[in-house]
Short mmCIF file of N, CA, C and O in Angstrom, two decimals:
data_model
loop_
_atom_site.label_atom_id
_atom_site.label_comp_id
_atom_site.label_asym_id
_atom_site.label_seq_id
_atom_site.Cartn_x
_atom_site.Cartn_y
_atom_site.Cartn_z
N UNK A 15 367.50 97.26 254.78
CA UNK A 15 366.59 97.15 256.19
C UNK A 15 365.15 96.73 255.53
O UNK A 15 364.60 96.95 254.68
N UNK A 16 364.19 96.25 256.91
CA UNK A 16 362.68 95.73 256.09
C UNK A 16 362.05 96.55 256.55
O UNK A 16 362.24 97.90 257.61
N UNK A 17 361.54 97.26 255.49
CA UNK A 17 360.20 98.34 255.60
C UNK A 17 358.99 97.94 255.17
O UNK A 17 358.59 97.22 254.21
N UNK A 18 358.08 98.34 256.02
CA UNK A 18 356.14 98.23 255.61
C UNK A 18 355.71 99.62 255.51
O UNK A 18 356.06 99.85 256.62
N UNK A 19 354.99 99.78 254.74
CA UNK A 19 354.51 101.20 254.44
C UNK A 19 352.81 101.09 253.95
O UNK A 19 352.71 100.28 252.59
N UNK A 20 351.82 101.08 255.29
CA UNK A 20 350.38 101.26 254.63
C UNK A 20 349.98 102.11 254.23
O UNK A 20 350.30 103.48 254.33
N UNK A 21 348.82 102.08 253.22
CA UNK A 21 347.96 103.07 252.57
C UNK A 21 346.60 102.69 251.96
O UNK A 21 346.36 101.27 252.49
N UNK A 22 345.65 103.41 251.87
CA UNK A 22 344.31 102.97 251.83
C UNK A 22 343.15 103.51 252.59
O UNK A 22 342.60 103.26 252.10
N UNK A 23 343.98 103.91 253.72
CA UNK A 23 342.97 104.19 254.85
C UNK A 23 341.94 105.64 254.21
O UNK A 23 342.47 106.34 253.79
N UNK A 24 340.98 105.63 255.38
CA UNK A 24 340.12 106.94 255.07
C UNK A 24 338.97 107.10 255.75
O UNK A 24 338.81 105.95 256.70
N UNK A 25 338.07 108.03 255.67
CA UNK A 25 336.87 108.00 256.34
C UNK A 25 335.58 107.59 255.18
O UNK A 25 335.52 108.10 253.93
N UNK A 26 334.66 106.62 255.75
CA UNK A 26 333.78 105.78 254.66
C UNK A 26 332.78 105.82 255.75
O UNK A 26 332.70 105.98 257.31
N UNK A 27 331.32 105.68 254.94
CA UNK A 27 329.77 105.79 256.16
C UNK A 27 329.76 104.00 256.09
O UNK A 27 330.35 103.23 255.24
N UNK A 28 329.07 103.95 257.03
CA UNK A 28 328.38 102.53 257.18
C UNK A 28 328.33 101.65 255.99
O UNK A 28 327.60 102.21 255.37
N UNK A 29 328.74 100.33 255.96
CA UNK A 29 328.43 99.86 254.60
C UNK A 29 329.09 100.08 253.45
O UNK A 29 329.37 99.21 252.28
N UNK A 30 330.25 100.67 253.38
CA UNK A 30 331.33 101.13 252.57
C UNK A 30 332.37 100.35 252.53
O UNK A 30 332.21 98.79 253.37
N UNK A 31 333.06 100.13 251.62
CA UNK A 31 334.21 99.28 251.43
C UNK A 31 335.83 100.45 250.94
O UNK A 31 335.64 101.63 250.82
N UNK A 32 336.72 99.63 251.74
CA UNK A 32 338.16 100.16 251.55
C UNK A 32 338.98 99.05 250.89
O UNK A 32 338.93 97.80 251.58
N UNK A 33 339.94 99.47 250.66
CA UNK A 33 340.94 98.43 250.01
C UNK A 33 342.21 98.94 250.86
O UNK A 33 342.84 100.22 250.28
N UNK A 34 343.09 98.28 251.92
CA UNK A 34 344.58 98.98 252.47
C UNK A 34 345.81 97.96 251.86
O UNK A 34 345.74 96.99 251.26
N UNK A 35 346.92 98.73 251.48
CA UNK A 35 347.78 98.19 250.71
C UNK A 35 348.91 98.19 252.02
O UNK A 35 349.27 99.35 252.59
N UNK A 36 349.63 97.23 251.87
CA UNK A 36 351.31 97.19 252.78
C UNK A 36 352.16 97.06 251.59
O UNK A 36 352.29 96.11 251.09
N UNK A 37 352.67 97.85 251.30
CA UNK A 37 354.20 97.86 250.18
C UNK A 37 355.69 97.24 251.30
O UNK A 37 355.63 98.16 252.13
N UNK A 38 355.81 96.25 250.65
CA UNK A 38 357.21 95.35 251.48
C UNK A 38 358.42 96.07 250.63
O UNK A 38 358.36 96.06 249.34
N UNK A 39 359.53 96.21 251.42
CA UNK A 39 360.52 96.28 250.92
C UNK A 39 362.02 95.97 251.80
O UNK A 39 361.56 95.57 253.17
N UNK A 40 363.11 95.71 251.50
CA UNK A 40 363.99 95.44 252.16
C UNK A 40 364.59 93.73 252.77
O UNK A 40 365.12 93.05 253.23
N UNK A 41 363.30 92.51 252.06
CA UNK A 41 363.16 91.28 251.66
C UNK A 41 362.37 90.67 251.07
O UNK A 41 361.73 91.37 250.34
N UNK A 42 362.63 89.61 251.39
CA UNK A 42 362.01 88.38 250.32
C UNK A 42 360.14 87.85 250.72
O UNK A 42 360.32 87.24 251.40
N UNK A 43 359.46 89.33 250.34
CA UNK A 43 358.10 89.14 250.79
C UNK A 43 357.78 87.82 250.97
O UNK A 43 356.48 87.40 251.33
N UNK A 44 358.03 86.97 249.68
CA UNK A 44 356.96 85.84 249.44
C UNK A 44 357.20 84.76 250.09
O UNK A 44 356.64 83.68 250.43
N UNK A 45 358.21 84.70 251.09
CA UNK A 45 358.53 84.20 252.07
C UNK A 45 358.34 84.01 253.33
O UNK A 45 358.45 83.44 254.21
N UNK A 46 357.69 84.96 253.53
CA UNK A 46 357.08 85.80 255.09
C UNK A 46 355.63 85.50 255.25
O UNK A 46 354.86 85.48 254.24
N UNK A 47 355.76 85.27 256.26
CA UNK A 47 353.93 85.58 257.03
C UNK A 47 353.55 86.78 257.33
O UNK A 47 354.72 87.88 257.67
N UNK A 48 352.57 87.29 256.57
CA UNK A 48 352.30 88.44 256.84
C UNK A 48 350.91 88.71 257.77
O UNK A 48 349.93 87.38 257.52
N UNK A 49 350.34 89.60 258.29
CA UNK A 49 349.38 89.95 258.90
C UNK A 49 348.46 91.31 258.73
O UNK A 49 349.65 92.37 258.32
N UNK A 50 347.35 91.39 258.80
CA UNK A 50 347.00 92.82 259.09
C UNK A 50 346.30 92.86 260.83
O UNK A 50 345.73 91.87 261.05
N UNK A 51 346.75 94.22 261.61
CA UNK A 51 346.09 93.97 262.72
C UNK A 51 345.31 95.68 262.89
O UNK A 51 346.05 96.40 262.32
N UNK A 52 344.29 95.85 263.65
CA UNK A 52 344.35 96.81 264.12
C UNK A 52 343.80 97.00 265.99
O UNK A 52 343.95 96.21 266.86
N UNK A 53 343.76 98.78 266.07
CA UNK A 53 344.20 99.19 267.36
C UNK A 53 343.33 100.52 267.34
O UNK A 53 343.68 101.31 266.76
N UNK A 54 342.33 100.38 268.32
CA UNK A 54 341.78 101.64 269.05
C UNK A 54 342.41 102.41 270.61
O UNK A 54 342.79 101.59 270.98
N UNK A 55 342.61 103.82 270.15
CA UNK A 55 343.31 104.39 271.51
C UNK A 55 342.66 103.73 272.69
O UNK A 55 341.69 103.20 273.06
N UNK A 56 343.88 103.28 273.85
CA UNK A 56 343.71 102.45 274.94
C UNK A 56 342.52 100.93 275.03
O UNK A 56 342.50 100.44 275.97
N UNK A 57 342.76 100.76 273.33
CA UNK A 57 342.25 99.36 273.62
C UNK A 57 343.64 98.27 273.42
O UNK A 57 344.62 98.97 272.66
N UNK A 58 343.51 96.96 273.38
CA UNK A 58 344.45 96.03 272.89
C UNK A 58 344.65 95.84 271.64
O UNK A 58 343.51 95.87 271.21
N UNK A 59 345.66 95.59 270.99
CA UNK A 59 345.55 95.51 269.60
C UNK A 59 345.00 94.09 269.25
O UNK A 59 345.39 93.06 270.32
N UNK A 60 344.33 94.24 268.40
CA UNK A 60 343.70 92.68 267.76
C UNK A 60 344.08 92.30 266.43
O UNK A 60 344.58 92.73 265.40
N UNK A 61 344.15 90.65 266.29
CA UNK A 61 344.44 90.32 264.66
C UNK A 61 343.31 90.71 264.21
O UNK A 61 342.39 90.16 264.34
N UNK A 62 343.50 90.88 262.94
CA UNK A 62 342.66 90.82 261.65
C UNK A 62 342.51 89.56 260.66
O UNK A 62 341.47 88.97 260.63
N UNK A 63 343.24 89.51 260.19
CA UNK A 63 344.20 88.25 259.17
C UNK A 63 345.48 87.88 258.81
O UNK A 63 346.15 88.88 259.53
N UNK A 64 345.66 87.08 258.73
CA UNK A 64 347.08 86.23 258.66
C UNK A 64 347.10 85.65 257.13
O UNK A 64 345.82 85.20 256.59
N UNK A 65 348.02 85.71 256.74
CA UNK A 65 348.24 85.29 255.36
C UNK A 65 349.63 84.24 255.28
O UNK A 65 351.06 85.12 255.47
N UNK A 66 349.85 83.15 255.20
CA UNK A 66 351.34 82.92 255.23
C UNK A 66 351.80 82.34 253.56
O UNK A 66 351.31 83.23 252.64
N UNK A 67 353.12 81.85 253.13
CA UNK A 67 353.71 82.35 252.19
C UNK A 67 352.89 81.70 250.95
O UNK A 67 353.37 81.39 249.94
N UNK A 68 352.22 80.20 251.45
CA UNK A 68 351.45 79.61 249.92
C UNK A 68 350.45 80.12 249.88
O UNK A 68 349.57 79.97 249.08
N UNK A 69 349.57 81.50 250.26
CA UNK A 69 348.48 81.90 250.45
C UNK A 69 347.48 81.70 250.94
O UNK A 69 346.39 81.71 251.21
N UNK A 70 347.49 80.65 252.12
CA UNK A 70 346.50 80.18 253.08
C UNK A 70 346.05 81.17 254.01
O UNK A 70 347.11 82.11 254.30
N UNK A 71 344.98 81.27 254.48
CA UNK A 71 344.88 82.75 255.07
C UNK A 71 343.97 82.02 256.25
O UNK A 71 343.23 81.23 256.28
N UNK A 72 343.85 82.97 257.46
CA UNK A 72 343.01 83.16 259.00
C UNK A 72 342.66 84.44 258.82
O UNK A 72 343.20 85.11 259.01
N UNK A 73 341.41 84.45 259.46
CA UNK A 73 340.87 85.70 259.87
C UNK A 73 340.23 85.70 261.25
O UNK A 73 339.69 84.71 261.96
N UNK A 74 339.87 86.78 261.87
CA UNK A 74 339.24 87.10 263.04
C UNK A 74 337.85 86.70 263.13
O UNK A 74 337.37 86.75 261.76
N UNK A 75 337.34 86.02 263.42
CA UNK A 75 335.55 85.06 263.47
C UNK A 75 335.04 86.12 263.04
O UNK A 75 334.51 85.63 261.83
N UNK A 76 334.98 87.14 263.83
CA UNK A 76 334.02 88.28 263.48
C UNK A 76 333.89 88.68 261.80
O UNK A 76 333.02 89.51 261.46
N UNK A 77 335.36 88.83 261.50
CA UNK A 77 335.12 89.09 259.87
C UNK A 77 335.67 88.35 258.82
O UNK A 77 335.47 88.78 257.48
N UNK A 78 335.51 87.26 258.76
CA UNK A 78 335.51 85.93 257.92
C UNK A 78 335.04 86.73 256.60
O UNK A 78 334.95 86.32 255.53
N UNK A 79 333.51 87.03 256.76
CA UNK A 79 332.29 87.16 255.90
C UNK A 79 332.71 88.28 254.99
O UNK A 79 331.86 88.77 253.80
N UNK A 80 333.61 89.30 255.84
CA UNK A 80 333.32 90.82 255.41
C UNK A 80 334.86 91.19 255.07
O UNK A 80 335.20 92.01 253.90
N UNK A 81 336.33 90.63 255.21
CA UNK A 81 337.44 91.30 255.08
C UNK A 81 338.13 89.83 254.30
O UNK A 81 337.76 88.55 254.29
N UNK A 82 339.07 90.32 252.80
CA UNK A 82 339.83 89.53 252.18
C UNK A 82 341.07 89.96 252.45
O UNK A 82 341.40 90.86 252.17
N UNK A 83 342.19 88.98 253.18
CA UNK A 83 343.34 89.63 252.64
C UNK A 83 344.00 88.50 251.93
O UNK A 83 343.82 87.21 251.80
N UNK A 84 345.03 89.13 251.23
CA UNK A 84 346.09 88.50 249.85
C UNK A 84 346.91 89.03 249.62
O UNK A 84 347.47 90.41 250.37
N UNK A 85 347.93 88.75 248.67
CA UNK A 85 349.01 89.05 248.40
C UNK A 85 349.70 88.94 247.04
O UNK A 85 349.00 88.17 246.29
N UNK A 86 350.20 89.40 246.44
CA UNK A 86 351.08 89.86 245.58
C UNK A 86 352.32 90.00 245.54
O UNK A 86 353.27 90.80 246.01
N UNK A 87 353.25 88.58 245.11
CA UNK A 87 354.23 88.52 245.71
C UNK A 87 355.16 89.37 244.48
O UNK A 87 356.20 89.39 245.20
N UNK A 88 354.61 89.24 243.58
CA UNK A 88 356.09 89.82 242.57
C UNK A 88 355.83 90.91 242.65
O UNK A 88 356.98 91.57 242.61
N UNK A 89 355.18 91.95 243.18
CA UNK A 89 355.05 93.39 243.52
C UNK A 89 355.41 93.65 244.69
O UNK A 89 355.50 94.87 245.45
N UNK A 90 355.42 92.39 246.14
CA UNK A 90 355.64 92.77 247.50
C UNK A 90 354.61 93.64 248.17
O UNK A 90 354.87 94.69 248.55
N UNK A 91 353.41 93.29 247.51
CA UNK A 91 352.13 94.32 248.35
C UNK A 91 351.14 93.39 249.06
O UNK A 91 351.34 92.16 248.47
N UNK A 92 351.01 93.77 250.18
CA UNK A 92 350.02 92.79 251.04
C UNK A 92 348.54 94.04 250.93
O UNK A 92 348.87 95.14 250.98
N UNK A 93 347.53 93.18 250.79
CA UNK A 93 346.04 93.92 250.65
C UNK A 93 345.21 93.10 251.76
O UNK A 93 345.31 92.47 252.51
N UNK A 94 344.38 94.28 252.10
CA UNK A 94 343.21 93.67 252.74
C UNK A 94 341.88 94.95 252.44
O UNK A 94 341.94 95.85 252.48
N UNK A 95 341.04 93.99 252.03
CA UNK A 95 339.77 94.45 251.06
C UNK A 95 338.71 94.11 252.42
O UNK A 95 338.60 92.98 252.80
N UNK A 96 338.05 95.26 252.57
CA UNK A 96 337.15 95.63 253.67
C UNK A 96 335.73 95.94 253.18
O UNK A 96 335.85 96.71 252.69
N UNK A 97 334.95 95.15 253.39
CA UNK A 97 333.85 95.34 252.68
C UNK A 97 332.59 95.67 253.84
O UNK A 97 332.76 94.81 255.07
N UNK A 98 331.32 96.32 253.56
CA UNK A 98 330.35 96.25 254.27
C UNK A 98 330.84 96.80 255.80
O UNK A 98 330.41 96.13 256.76
N UNK A 99 331.92 97.90 255.73
CA UNK A 99 331.92 98.26 257.02
C UNK A 99 331.17 99.01 258.32
O UNK A 99 329.82 99.44 257.73
N UNK A 100 331.75 98.95 259.53
CA UNK A 100 330.82 99.12 260.42
C UNK A 100 331.80 100.34 260.90
O UNK A 100 332.69 100.10 261.29
N UNK A 101 330.85 101.18 262.28
CA UNK A 101 331.50 101.72 262.80
C UNK A 101 332.46 101.21 264.14
O UNK A 101 333.42 101.72 264.43
N UNK A 102 332.36 99.96 264.09
CA UNK A 102 333.46 98.98 265.12
C UNK A 102 334.57 98.96 264.22
O UNK A 102 335.27 98.38 265.06
N UNK A 103 334.28 98.91 262.86
CA UNK A 103 335.47 98.76 262.34
C UNK A 103 336.73 99.64 262.48
O UNK A 103 338.06 99.57 261.77
N UNK A 104 336.38 101.02 262.91
CA UNK A 104 337.19 101.83 263.19
C UNK A 104 338.86 101.59 263.85
O UNK A 104 338.29 101.11 265.31
N UNK A 105 339.60 101.98 263.42
CA UNK A 105 341.01 101.51 264.47
C UNK A 105 342.05 102.34 263.22
O UNK A 105 341.72 102.55 261.91
N UNK A 106 343.08 102.18 263.64
CA UNK A 106 344.37 102.01 263.09
C UNK A 106 344.54 100.73 262.81
O UNK A 106 344.83 99.59 263.06
N UNK A 107 345.10 100.64 261.33
CA UNK A 107 345.56 99.23 261.03
C UNK A 107 346.37 98.98 260.71
O UNK A 107 347.58 100.05 259.98
N UNK A 108 347.52 97.93 260.84
CA UNK A 108 348.70 97.83 261.15
C UNK A 108 349.03 96.28 260.03
O UNK A 108 348.35 95.53 260.23
N UNK A 109 350.35 96.55 259.05
CA UNK A 109 350.45 95.60 258.10
C UNK A 109 351.38 95.02 258.93
O UNK A 109 352.35 96.12 259.74
N UNK A 110 351.93 93.61 259.08
CA UNK A 110 353.22 93.27 260.15
C UNK A 110 354.24 92.22 259.06
O UNK A 110 352.92 91.44 258.42
N UNK A 111 355.12 91.56 259.38
CA UNK A 111 355.29 90.32 258.77
C UNK A 111 356.78 89.99 259.68
O UNK A 111 357.10 90.75 260.58
N UNK A 112 357.03 88.53 258.96
CA UNK A 112 357.89 88.02 260.15
C UNK A 112 358.33 86.96 259.33
O UNK A 112 358.07 86.55 257.82
N UNK A 113 359.91 86.25 259.26
CA UNK A 113 360.41 85.43 258.40
C UNK A 113 359.95 84.47 258.88
O UNK A 113 360.12 83.26 258.02
N UNK A 114 359.42 84.16 260.17
CA UNK A 114 358.98 82.62 260.52
C UNK A 114 357.61 82.28 259.85
O UNK A 114 356.51 83.19 259.39
N UNK A 115 357.32 81.03 259.35
CA UNK A 115 356.10 80.69 258.49
C UNK A 115 355.17 79.78 258.91
O UNK A 115 354.16 79.19 258.77
N UNK A 116 356.21 78.91 259.35
CA UNK A 116 355.22 77.65 260.17
C UNK A 116 353.96 77.47 261.46
O UNK A 116 353.61 77.34 261.34
N UNK A 117 354.09 78.97 261.88
CA UNK A 117 353.34 79.15 262.98
C UNK A 117 352.21 80.24 261.97
O UNK A 117 351.62 80.75 262.96
N UNK A 118 352.35 80.27 260.87
CA UNK A 118 351.65 81.85 260.31
C UNK A 118 350.28 81.70 260.77
O UNK A 118 349.96 82.92 261.17
N UNK A 119 349.24 80.41 260.58
CA UNK A 119 348.11 80.67 260.69
C UNK A 119 347.33 80.73 262.41
O UNK A 119 346.44 81.40 262.32
N UNK A 120 348.08 80.77 263.02
CA UNK A 120 348.24 80.65 264.05
C UNK A 120 348.99 82.32 265.14
O UNK A 120 348.51 82.29 266.21
N UNK A 121 349.75 82.77 264.47
CA UNK A 121 350.22 83.81 264.71
C UNK A 121 349.31 84.92 265.69
O UNK A 121 348.45 85.39 265.08
N UNK A 122 350.35 85.32 266.67
CA UNK A 122 349.60 86.81 267.22
C UNK A 122 350.94 87.67 267.23
O UNK A 122 351.70 87.87 266.34
N UNK A 123 350.26 89.39 267.36
CA UNK A 123 350.89 90.15 267.07
C UNK A 123 352.21 89.77 267.71
O UNK A 123 353.49 90.49 267.34
N UNK A 124 352.21 89.08 268.64
CA UNK A 124 353.69 89.14 269.30
C UNK A 124 354.98 88.63 268.65
O UNK A 124 356.21 88.31 268.66
N UNK A 125 354.29 87.69 267.72
CA UNK A 125 355.09 86.47 266.46
C UNK A 125 355.63 87.51 265.49
O UNK A 125 356.32 87.32 265.03
N UNK A 126 355.08 88.72 265.30
CA UNK A 126 355.71 89.44 264.24
C UNK A 126 356.90 90.25 264.60
O UNK A 126 356.95 91.09 265.49
N UNK A 127 357.68 90.30 263.64
CA UNK A 127 359.11 90.95 264.08
C UNK A 127 358.94 92.69 262.85
O UNK A 127 359.70 93.77 264.01
N UNK A 128 358.41 92.45 262.65
CA UNK A 128 358.44 93.99 261.62
C UNK A 128 356.85 94.68 260.84
O UNK A 128 355.83 94.06 261.54
N UNK A 129 356.72 95.85 261.62
CA UNK A 129 355.62 96.77 261.46
C UNK A 129 355.40 97.99 260.37
O UNK A 129 356.47 98.54 261.21
N UNK A 130 354.48 98.17 260.22
CA UNK A 130 354.68 99.56 259.26
C UNK A 130 353.92 100.66 260.70
O UNK A 130 353.53 100.42 261.55
N UNK A 131 353.87 101.89 259.85
CA UNK A 131 353.28 102.96 260.88
C UNK A 131 351.87 103.07 260.82
O UNK A 131 351.40 103.38 261.79
N UNK A 132 351.26 102.09 260.21
CA UNK A 132 349.91 102.35 260.36
C UNK A 132 348.86 103.24 259.42
O UNK A 132 349.67 104.39 258.75
N UNK A 133 347.72 103.01 259.09
CA UNK A 133 346.98 103.76 258.27
C UNK A 133 345.63 104.12 258.76
O UNK A 133 344.90 102.56 259.40
N UNK A 134 344.97 105.01 259.25
CA UNK A 134 343.58 105.26 260.08
C UNK A 134 342.69 104.76 259.12
O UNK A 134 342.32 105.39 258.17
N UNK A 135 341.85 104.20 259.88
CA UNK A 135 340.10 103.49 259.12
C UNK A 135 339.36 103.96 259.78
O UNK A 135 339.18 104.04 261.00
N UNK A 136 338.27 105.17 259.40
CA UNK A 136 337.32 105.67 260.38
C UNK A 136 335.82 105.51 259.74
O UNK A 136 335.74 105.68 258.16
N UNK A 137 334.80 104.67 260.20
CA UNK A 137 333.66 104.53 259.60
C UNK A 137 332.73 105.06 260.44
O UNK A 137 332.42 104.95 261.72
N UNK A 138 331.96 105.99 259.59
CA UNK A 138 331.08 106.61 260.52
C UNK A 138 329.36 106.08 259.87
O UNK A 138 329.28 105.29 259.00
N UNK A 139 328.27 106.01 261.22
CA UNK A 139 327.12 105.98 261.18
C UNK A 139 326.36 107.01 260.45
O UNK A 139 326.19 107.95 259.95
#
């Protein structure tokens, strides 16, 4: 079965950094479209960043200068480096994957079949 497990979340002060990790198993991660999403209770889930099988990336416009998505295909791990964190970044962050790749850079949450349980990120002012 396909499993995604996030880690690396925590509490930091504004301006700090965190690196989230998503360990994948049960599939060939190198061939999958992968992405990070975040959600605040009572709010809609929003896309953070996507990365396709070739390493091409796409970011939410407001995050492009602070967040970096990357993947280590040999280790089946997806990363999200978050710098200059702001209180508005506080959310549950989810890792997602899908076997389809042609649409990856424009994919939204409903396009992903597999999801992790999430890791909480809290940024205090």
